[in-house]
Structures are given as structure tokens and as C-alpha cells.
Amino acid sequence: MLSRLSSIFRYFGTTSTIATMSPKKVTIIGSGNWGSAIARIVGSTTKSFPDEFDPTVRMWVFEEIVNGEKLSEVINNRHENIKYLPGKVLPNNVVAVTDLVESCEGSNVLVFVVPHQFVKGICEKLVGKIPADTQAISLIKGVSTEKRGGLKLISEEIKEILKIEVSVLMGANLAPEVANDNFCEATIGCKRKAEDGPLLKKLFHTDNFRINVVEDAHTVELCGALKNVVACAAGFTDGLGYGDNTKAAVIRLGLMETTKFVEHYYPGSNLQTFFESCGIADLITTCYGGRNRKVCEAFVKTGKSMAEVEKELLNGQSAQGPLTAEEVYLMMHKTGLDAKFPLFTAVHKICAGEMKPAELVDCLRNHPEHM
Ligand SMILES: NC(=O)C1=CN([C@@H]2O[C@H](COP(=O)(O)OP(=O)(O)OC[C@H]3O[C@@H](n4cnc5c(N)ncnc54)[C@H](O)[C@@H]3O)[C@@H](O)[C@H]2O)C=CC1
Ligand SMILES: O=C(CO)COP(=O)(O)O
């Protein structure tokens, strides 16, 4: 009797597994520099694993006219994002869709990859349209613009609005290098590692984009957001003419503040996470090769506003560091924490014109880490 029952359970178990194993439809929400680079990877992995993924990947494009043509049409006809990732072929199974709701209809996996100031508006348009079992992953480096004195992660903002579980992917991943297929690593943070980790790893892991999955998702995400602030400090010291030793000090003190910040908001986080690609590795690459560094160096050298240098240097792409510095500063200031984070605080004050860039070095000199 028992063996008959167990074979019945095995039978239903097997069929229900098969039923839930139908290929997952993937949508990429965003088509900027990183969105387009990741579309090259996701387009390829979805083709490689037809049992797991539907090969058509929809990519939501914020429509704009580039050289007299609709960007979405250029992407669909010529398979190139001529504005945000020129010169790189997008796989032909990546289809640009300009209607946000349509791009997500029937999708099982949503990949969020837009500058963080647009997340709330995007999610609000999707309310009531996303089934509760949809898997989501955010590649967005930033924090929520909603303040209230507390900290809200972008993944938490998406989860709160759409009522779905959200993992994160962060790492030392300058998009142009990823699009060149140069070897690099990335970290996926999954609160439900056993449940969500394997499929998400399959979606992103390639020979040249090596994924490690960890459970400490909030640390992964905060490393990604805060390294943009540290990169601004690196840009300022570059602009002031300091060398690599100073930049190394910026990176080290930035890392110390990042660990302290994470520990303050999420006590008991795993120190090991800072040694994943999302941690020290992303700090290094961004402080040497990122857009935040570049824009902040030019800000010092030219004396122009941050908005002006961003416009002149980035052709529509955005540097998230100055905005993140402001959001983090307001959060810290409301709770009297700003004195404990002098580097983060100085970056905001310099961006806001409340402090001269040259004063940054005094701030590093008197950092609590030296007391
Ligand atoms: N570019 C990079 O090397 C990397 C970027 N990231 C992160 O990925 C996220 C997205 O960055 P990128 O793809 O580089 O974007 P990007 O910096 O290229 O930003 C431009 C994108 O914003 C879109 N956009 C402009 N106005 C909009 C609006 N009103 N509503 C919605 N979208 C609008 C544009 O259509 C375009 O797709 C950011 O959080 C960034 O920090 C993470 C790793 C690497
Ligand atoms: O996140 C990045 C690299 O990992 C990109 O940094 P920037 O936005 O400063 O270019």
C-alpha cells in the first residue's frame, strides 16, 4: 500500500515538475549602456538553454529619435543600440518593445536595468499586471529616492510596489568591457538562494561573465550603490591631480565606510560578501574606469556644473553617483549619522557646491579611520 502511494506521489510530483518547467519568458526593462550589454548575454544564454528559457527576449526601450530614426526600430532592424552601445551586435532574439506593459506581458523573469530615478515610475505603470510568482532581478546600482530617514533599497522598492521577490546582480562590470566579451565576474544576491539562484545563474553565467550566487543580497546591493559615491571621490582626486596612492586611500576609506554603512542598516552582514565581485572589485574598476569617476574629474578640471559635464561626456548615459550621494546624505543627516561617514558626506557636499573639491583631502586626512 505504502509503495503504491509513494509511486502515486512520485507520479504527481514528476508531472507537476514538468508543468512548472515550461520555458520561462524573460523581459529586460531598460536598454541603456548596461541594459544593452546585458542583453547580449541574456540573448545568448536563453538561446543556449531552450528547456529553461523561451528564446525570445523582450527588451523595453524608452523610445527616442536618434539621427532621425526611432531607436526601437533601429534595434529591431539592425540589431544595434546605436546610441547607448554603438558598434556591438545585439542577438536577433532580443526584441525591442516600447510599450512597457506589453514588454512584460506573460513574462516569468523581469530584469530591471534602468537608472534608479526611473524605477518608481516604471513599477507604478506595472501595478496589477505582474503575477506574484514572477522572478525579478535588479541590476540597478542606487538607492530609493523615497527618504523618510530610513534606508530603502531599489530591490525593496520594486518588491513593495509589485509584490514580487527581487534578487540583485552587481559586480565589477563596466558595460563596454562586458560588451567586448572581456573576462569578468559578477555577484548575484538572492534571499531565496536555493529557489531563485539556479535559474538566475543560468540566465547570466557565461565563459566570460562568471557568476557567484550569495544569500547576503542587501550587502551585494549596497556595495553596488555606494561604490558609485566612492568613484566620485576618486574622480575628484584625479581632477585635483593626485596620483594612485591617493586613489587607493579613497578606495580603502570608501570600503571602510561601505562596510560600516551596511553594518549600521543590516547588522550581522557577511564580511565575505565584500570580497565578492560586487565589493572591492567593483570599487576598483569604477574608481579607475567608470563614468562617475570621469564626470567628477571633469567637474573639478572644468569648473562646469555636474549636469553640464554629464551632458557633454556621456551622450545621454547617466552617472548615478552624485544622486546616490545626495540620497545617502539625506538619509544619514536625518538620523545624525553624517559625521561617521565623512567621505560619503564630502562627495555630496562637493557635488552640491557646498564644499570645495580641494577640501576633500583634508576630509581624508582627518578621517575617523586614522584616529
Ligand atoms: N553602464 C555600466 O557600465 C553599468 C551600469 N550599471 C547600472 O545599471 C543601471 C542602468 O544603467 P545603464 O544601462 O548604463 O543606463 P544609462 O546610463 O545608459 O542610461 C540611459 C538609459 O536611461 C533611459 N532613460 C532616459 N530617460 C528615461 C526615462 N524618463 N524613463 C526611463 N528611462 C529613461 C534611456 O532610454 C537609456 O536607456 C544604473 O543603475 C547603473 O548604475 C551597472 C553596471 C554597469
Ligand atoms: O557599475 C559600473 C561598473 O561595475 C559602472 O560604473 P559607472 O556608472 O561609474 O560607469
PDB file of N, CA and C in Angstrom, residues 27-91:
ATOM      1  N   THR A  27      12.048  39.292 -19.756  1.00  0.00           N
ATOM      2  CA  THR A  27      11.989  40.678 -20.243  1.00  0.00           C
ATOM      3  C   THR A  27      13.084  41.497 -19.572  1.00  0.00           C
ATOM      4  N   ILE A  28      13.787  42.278 -20.386  1.00  0.00           N
ATOM      5  CA  ILE A  28      14.771  43.213 -19.841  1.00  0.00           C
ATOM      6  C   ILE A  28      14.119  44.587 -19.831  1.00  0.00           C
ATOM      7  N   ILE A  29      14.015  45.176 -18.646  1.00  0.00           N
ATOM      8  CA  ILE A  29      13.399  46.507 -18.546  1.00  0.00           C
ATOM      9  C   ILE A  29      14.522  47.534 -18.530  1.00  0.00           C
ATOM     10  N   GLY A  30      14.805  48.096 -19.694  1.00  0.00           N
ATOM     11  CA  GLY A  30      15.895  49.064 -19.819  1.00  0.00           C
ATOM     12  C   GLY A  30      16.786  48.705 -20.990  1.00  0.00           C
ATOM     13  N   SER A  31      17.315  49.713 -21.647  1.00  0.00           N
ATOM     14  CA  SER A  31      18.133  49.457 -22.836  1.00  0.00           C
ATOM     15  C   SER A  31      19.229  50.512 -22.971  1.00  0.00           C
ATOM     16  N   GLY A  32      19.775  50.932 -21.823  1.00  0.00           N
ATOM     17  CA  GLY A  32      20.897  51.877 -21.840  1.00  0.00           C
ATOM     18  C   GLY A  32      22.194  51.122 -22.085  1.00  0.00           C
ATOM     19  N   ASN A  33      23.276  51.685 -21.586  1.00  0.00           N
ATOM     20  CA  ASN A  33      24.594  51.118 -21.803  1.00  0.00           C
ATOM     21  C   ASN A  33      24.700  49.716 -21.183  1.00  0.00           C
ATOM     22  N   TRP A  34      24.275  49.577 -19.933  1.00  0.00           N
ATOM     23  CA  TRP A  34      24.336  48.279 -19.259  1.00  0.00           C
ATOM     24  C   TRP A  34      23.212  47.368 -19.732  1.00  0.00           C
ATOM     25  N   GLY A  35      22.026  47.943 -19.903  1.00  0.00           N
ATOM     26  CA  GLY A  35      20.893  47.143 -20.377  1.00  0.00           C
ATOM     27  C   GLY A  35      21.226  46.472 -21.705  1.00  0.00           C
ATOM     28  N   SER A  36      21.877  47.208 -22.603  1.00  0.00           N
ATOM     29  CA  SER A  36      22.203  46.651 -23.923  1.00  0.00           C
ATOM     30  C   SER A  36      23.329  45.622 -23.823  1.00  0.00           C
ATOM     31  N   ALA A  37      24.310  45.887 -22.959  1.00  0.00           N
ATOM     32  CA  ALA A  37      25.411  44.919 -22.806  1.00  0.00           C
ATOM     33  C   ALA A  37      24.884  43.604 -22.212  1.00  0.00           C
ATOM     34  N   ILE A  38      23.968  43.720 -21.256  1.00  0.00           N
ATOM     35  CA  ILE A  38      23.452  42.505 -20.618  1.00  0.00           C
ATOM     36  C   ILE A  38      22.505  41.773 -21.587  1.00  0.00           C
ATOM     37  N   ALA A  39      21.890  42.527 -22.496  1.00  0.00           N
ATOM     38  CA  ALA A  39      21.009  41.896 -23.498  1.00  0.00           C
ATOM     39  C   ALA A  39      21.816  40.951 -24.385  1.00  0.00           C
ATOM     40  N   ARG A  40      23.089  41.276 -24.608  1.00  0.00           N
ATOM     41  CA  ARG A  40      23.940  40.382 -25.414  1.00  0.00           C
ATOM     42  C   ARG A  40      24.118  39.041 -24.694  1.00  0.00           C
ATOM     43  N   ILE A  41      24.272  39.112 -23.361  1.00  0.00           N
ATOM     44  CA  ILE A  41      24.456  37.882 -22.578  1.00  0.00           C
ATOM     45  C   ILE A  41      23.140  37.099 -22.480  1.00  0.00           C
ATOM     46  N   VAL A  42      22.084  37.803 -22.109  1.00  0.00           N
ATOM     47  CA  VAL A  42      20.789  37.134 -21.901  1.00  0.00           C
ATOM     48  C   VAL A  42      20.251  36.573 -23.228  1.00  0.00           C
ATOM     49  N   GLY A  43      20.492  37.301 -24.311  1.00  0.00           N
ATOM     50  CA  GLY A  43      20.083  36.793 -25.626  1.00  0.00           C
ATOM     51  C   GLY A  43      20.782  35.489 -25.938  1.00  0.00           C
ATOM     52  N   SER A  44      22.036  35.397 -25.529  1.00  0.00           N
ATOM     53  CA  SER A  44      22.795  34.182 -25.841  1.00  0.00           C
ATOM     54  C   SER A  44      22.454  33.017 -24.897  1.00  0.00           C
ATOM     55  N   THR A  45      22.328  33.285 -23.586  1.00  0.00           N
ATOM     56  CA  THR A  45      22.022  32.170 -22.671  1.00  0.00           C
ATOM     57  C   THR A  45      20.617  31.612 -22.914  1.00  0.00           C
ATOM     58  N   THR A  46      19.675  32.496 -23.219  1.00  0.00           N
ATOM     59  CA  THR A  46      18.314  31.988 -23.445  1.00  0.00           C
ATOM     60  C   THR A  46      18.263  31.081 -24.675  1.00  0.00           C
ATOM     61  N   LYS A  47      19.104  31.399 -25.660  1.00  0.00           N
ATOM     62  CA  LYS A  47      19.161  30.516 -26.850  1.00  0.00           C
ATOM     63  C   LYS A  47      19.833  29.194 -26.506  1.00  0.00           C
ATOM     64  N   SER A  48      20.826  29.264 -25.594  1.00  0.00           N
ATOM     65  CA  SER A  48      21.583  28.048 -25.260  1.00  0.00           C
ATOM     66  C   SER A  48      20.797  27.065 -24.409  1.00  0.00           C
ATOM     67  N   PHE A  49      19.790  27.565 -23.649  1.00  0.00           N
ATOM     68  CA  PHE A  49      19.037  26.684 -22.749  1.00  0.00           C
ATOM     69  C   PHE A  49      17.551  26.705 -23.090  1.00  0.00           C
ATOM     70  N   PRO A  50      17.171  26.092 -24.232  1.00  0.00           N
ATOM     71  CA  PRO A  50      15.767  26.179 -24.667  1.00  0.00           C
ATOM     72  C   PRO A  50      14.792  25.472 -23.725  1.00  0.00           C
ATOM     73  N   ASP A  51      15.283  24.515 -22.904  1.00  0.00           N
ATOM     74  CA  ASP A  51      14.367  23.868 -21.952  1.00  0.00           C
ATOM     75  C   ASP A  51      13.980  24.829 -20.833  1.00  0.00           C
ATOM     76  N   GLU A  52      14.908  25.697 -20.490  1.00  0.00           N
ATOM     77  CA  GLU A  52      14.656  26.625 -19.377  1.00  0.00           C
ATOM     78  C   GLU A  52      14.030  27.940 -19.818  1.00  0.00           C
ATOM     79  N   PHE A  53      14.484  28.433 -21.000  1.00  0.00           N
ATOM     80  CA  PHE A  53      14.079  29.785 -21.388  1.00  0.00           C
ATOM     81  C   PHE A  53      13.448  29.828 -22.778  1.00  0.00           C
ATOM     82  N   ASP A  54      12.424  30.656 -22.891  1.00  0.00           N
ATOM     83  CA  ASP A  54      11.881  30.960 -24.213  1.00  0.00           C
ATOM     84  C   ASP A  54      12.955  31.802 -24.940  1.00  0.00           C
ATOM     85  N   PRO A  55      13.273  31.475 -26.164  1.00  0.00           N
ATOM     86  CA  PRO A  55      14.393  32.172 -26.810  1.00  0.00           C
ATOM     87  C   PRO A  55      14.121  33.633 -27.145  1.00  0.00           C
ATOM     88  N   THR A  56      12.856  34.050 -27.192  1.00  0.00           N
ATOM     89  CA  THR A  56      12.607  35.468 -27.486  1.00  0.00           C
ATOM     90  C   THR A  56      12.704  36.287 -26.203  1.00  0.00           C
ATOM     91  N   VAL A  57      13.620  37.237 -26.192  1.00  0.00           N
ATOM     92  CA  VAL A  57      13.788  38.118 -25.029  1.00  0.00           C
ATOM     93  C   VAL A  57      13.267  39.495 -25.416  1.00  0.00           C
ATOM     94  N   ARG A  58      12.273  39.964 -24.670  1.00  0.00           N
ATOM     95  CA  ARG A  58      11.790  41.314 -24.959  1.00  0.00           C
ATOM     96  C   ARG A  58      12.592  42.333 -24.145  1.00  0.00           C
ATOM     97  N   MET A  59      12.908  43.435 -24.781  1.00  0.00           N
ATOM     98  CA  MET A  59      13.673  44.483 -24.099  1.00  0.00           C
ATOM     99  C   MET A  59      12.877  45.782 -24.194  1.00  0.00           C
ATOM    100  N   TRP A  60      12.475  46.297 -23.012  1.00  0.00           N
ATOM    101  CA  TRP A  60      11.724  47.552 -23.031  1.00  0.00           C
ATOM    102  C   TRP A  60      12.665  48.703 -23.353  1.00  0.00           C
ATOM    103  N   VAL A  61      12.266  49.472 -24.392  1.00  0.00           N
ATOM    104  CA  VAL A  61      13.081  50.608 -24.831  1.00  0.00           C
ATOM    105  C   VAL A  61      12.312  51.896 -24.565  1.00  0.00           C
ATOM    106  N   PHE A  62      12.958  52.818 -23.861  1.00  0.00           N
ATOM    107  CA  PHE A  62      12.406  54.165 -23.691  1.00  0.00           C
ATOM    108  C   PHE A  62      12.651  54.869 -25.026  1.00  0.00           C
ATOM    109  N   GLU A  63      11.555  55.029 -25.793  1.00  0.00           N
ATOM    110  CA  GLU A  63      11.724  55.452 -27.189  1.00  0.00           C
ATOM    111  C   GLU A  63      12.351  56.834 -27.327  1.00  0.00           C
ATOM    112  N   GLU A  64      13.229  56.961 -28.268  1.00  0.00           N
ATOM    113  CA  GLU A  64      13.752  58.281 -28.621  1.00  0.00           C
ATOM    114  C   GLU A  64      14.182  58.262 -30.082  1.00  0.00           C
ATOM    115  N   ILE A  65      14.307  59.450 -30.629  1.00  0.00           N
ATOM    116  CA  ILE A  65      14.721  59.572 -32.032  1.00  0.00           C
ATOM    117  C   ILE A  65      16.227  59.797 -32.043  1.00  0.00           C
ATOM    118  N   VAL A  66      16.919  58.936 -32.772  1.00  0.00           N
ATOM    119  CA  VAL A  66      18.378  59.071 -32.883  1.00  0.00           C
ATOM    120  C   VAL A  66      18.711  59.208 -34.371  1.00  0.00           C
ATOM    121  N   ASN A  67      19.357  60.277 -34.730  1.00  0.00           N
ATOM    122  CA  ASN A  67      19.684  60.567 -36.141  1.00  0.00           C
ATOM    123  C   ASN A  67      18.455  60.408 -37.039  1.00  0.00           C
ATOM    124  N   GLY A  68      17.330  60.889 -36.560  1.00  0.00           N
ATOM    125  CA  GLY A  68      16.111  60.862 -37.365  1.00  0.00           C
ATOM    126  C   GLY A  68      15.384  59.521 -37.391  1.00  0.00           C
ATOM    127  N   GLU A  69      15.872  58.537 -36.649  1.00  0.00           N
ATOM    128  CA  GLU A  69      15.205  57.214 -36.643  1.00  0.00           C
ATOM    129  C   GLU A  69      14.750  56.849 -35.236  1.00  0.00           C
ATOM    130  N   LYS A  70      13.693  56.028 -35.161  1.00  0.00           N
ATOM    131  CA  LYS A  70      13.259  55.545 -33.853  1.00  0.00           C
ATOM    132  C   LYS A  70      14.272  54.512 -33.358  1.00  0.00           C
ATOM    133  N   LEU A  71      14.740  54.698 -32.125  1.00  0.00           N
ATOM    134  CA  LEU A  71      15.770  53.793 -31.595  1.00  0.00           C
ATOM    135  C   LEU A  71      15.280  52.339 -31.593  1.00  0.00           C
ATOM    136  N   SER A  72      14.002  52.140 -31.228  1.00  0.00           N
ATOM    137  CA  SER A  72      13.466  50.766 -31.167  1.00  0.00           C
ATOM    138  C   SER A  72      13.518  50.105 -32.555  1.00  0.00           C
ATOM    139  N   GLU A  73      13.226  50.898 -33.588  1.00  0.00           N
ATOM    140  CA  GLU A  73      13.234  50.315 -34.948  1.00  0.00           C
ATOM    141  C   GLU A  73      14.655  49.985 -35.390  1.00  0.00           C
ATOM    142  N   VAL A  74      15.594  50.853 -35.017  1.00  0.00           N
ATOM    143  CA  VAL A  74      16.998  50.572 -35.360  1.00  0.00           C
ATOM    144  C   VAL A  74      17.423  49.267 -34.684  1.00  0.00           C
ATOM    145  N   ILE A  75      17.043  49.122 -33.410  1.00  0.00           N
ATOM    146  CA  ILE A  75      17.435  47.903 -32.676  1.00  0.00           C
ATOM    147  C   ILE A  75      16.831  46.669 -33.350  1.00  0.00           C
ATOM    148  N   ASN A  76      15.546  46.755 -33.723  1.00  0.00           N
ATOM    149  CA  ASN A  76      14.897  45.574 -34.317  1.00  0.00           C
ATOM    150  C   ASN A  76      15.344  45.285 -35.753  1.00  0.00           C
ATOM    151  N   ASN A  77      15.709  46.343 -36.485  1.00  0.00           N
ATOM    152  CA  ASN A  77      16.108  46.119 -37.887  1.00  0.00           C
ATOM    153  C   ASN A  77      17.592  45.846 -38.040  1.00  0.00           C
ATOM    154  N   ARG A  78      18.412  46.589 -37.259  1.00  0.00           N
ATOM    155  CA  ARG A  78      19.861  46.461 -37.470  1.00  0.00           C
ATOM    156  C   ARG A  78      20.568  45.768 -36.302  1.00  0.00           C
ATOM    157  N   HIS A  79      19.820  45.444 -35.250  1.00  0.00           N
ATOM    158  CA  HIS A  79      20.359  44.726 -34.091  1.00  0.00           C
ATOM    159  C   HIS A  79      21.554  45.439 -33.457  1.00  0.00           C
ATOM    160  N   GLU A  80      21.375  46.731 -33.299  1.00  0.00           N
ATOM    161  CA  GLU A  80      22.420  47.527 -32.652  1.00  0.00           C
ATOM    162  C   GLU A  80      21.744  48.677 -31.911  1.00  0.00           C
ATOM    163  N   ASN A  81      22.194  48.937 -30.687  1.00  0.00           N
ATOM    164  CA  ASN A  81      21.715  50.133 -29.989  1.00  0.00           C
ATOM    165  C   ASN A  81      22.706  51.248 -30.295  1.00  0.00           C
ATOM    166  N   ILE A  82      22.385  51.993 -31.366  1.00  0.00           N
ATOM    167  CA  ILE A  82      23.356  52.960 -31.901  1.00  0.00           C
ATOM    168  C   ILE A  82      23.635  54.105 -30.942  1.00  0.00           C
ATOM    169  N   LYS A  83      22.753  54.324 -29.967  1.00  0.00           N
ATOM    170  CA  LYS A  83      23.014  55.428 -29.037  1.00  0.00           C
ATOM    171  C   LYS A  83      23.773  54.965 -27.790  1.00  0.00           C
ATOM    172  N   TYR A  84      23.328  53.868 -27.188  1.00  0.00           N
ATOM    173  CA  TYR A  84      23.879  53.512 -25.872  1.00  0.00           C
ATOM    174  C   TYR A  84      24.952  52.419 -25.914  1.00  0.00           C
ATOM    175  N   LEU A  85      25.011  51.668 -27.015  1.00  0.00           N
ATOM    176  CA  LEU A  85      26.082  50.659 -27.133  1.00  0.00           C
ATOM    177  C   LEU A  85      26.474  50.525 -28.604  1.00  0.00           C
ATOM    178  N   PRO A  86      26.970  51.624 -29.178  1.00  0.00           N
ATOM    179  CA  PRO A  86      27.244  51.587 -30.624  1.00  0.00           C
ATOM    180  C   PRO A  86      28.349  50.592 -30.962  1.00  0.00           C
ATOM    181  N   GLY A  87      28.210  49.983 -32.126  1.00  0.00           N
ATOM    182  CA  GLY A  87      29.279  49.102 -32.632  1.00  0.00           C
ATOM    183  C   GLY A  87      29.182  47.673 -32.140  1.00  0.00           C
ATOM    184  N   LYS A  88      28.181  47.357 -31.314  1.00  0.00           N
ATOM    185  CA  LYS A  88      28.059  45.981 -30.802  1.00  0.00           C
ATOM    186  C   LYS A  88      26.756  45.358 -31.297  1.00  0.00           C
ATOM    187  N   VAL A  89      26.849  44.124 -31.760  1.00  0.00           N
ATOM    188  CA  VAL A  89      25.653  43.447 -32.280  1.00  0.00           C
ATOM    189  C   VAL A  89      24.817  42.911 -31.123  1.00  0.00           C
ATOM    190  N   LEU A  90      23.526  43.168 -31.174  1.00  0.00           N
ATOM    191  CA  LEU A  90      22.605  42.557 -30.203  1.00  0.00           C
ATOM    192  C   LEU A  90      22.059  41.277 -30.835  1.00  0.00           C
ATOM    193  N   PRO A  91      21.916  40.213 -30.050  1.00  0.00           N
ATOM    194  CA  PRO A  91      21.400  38.967 -30.638  1.00  0.00           C
ATOM    195  C   PRO A  91      20.025  39.198 -31.274  1.00  0.00           C
TER     196      PRO A  91
END
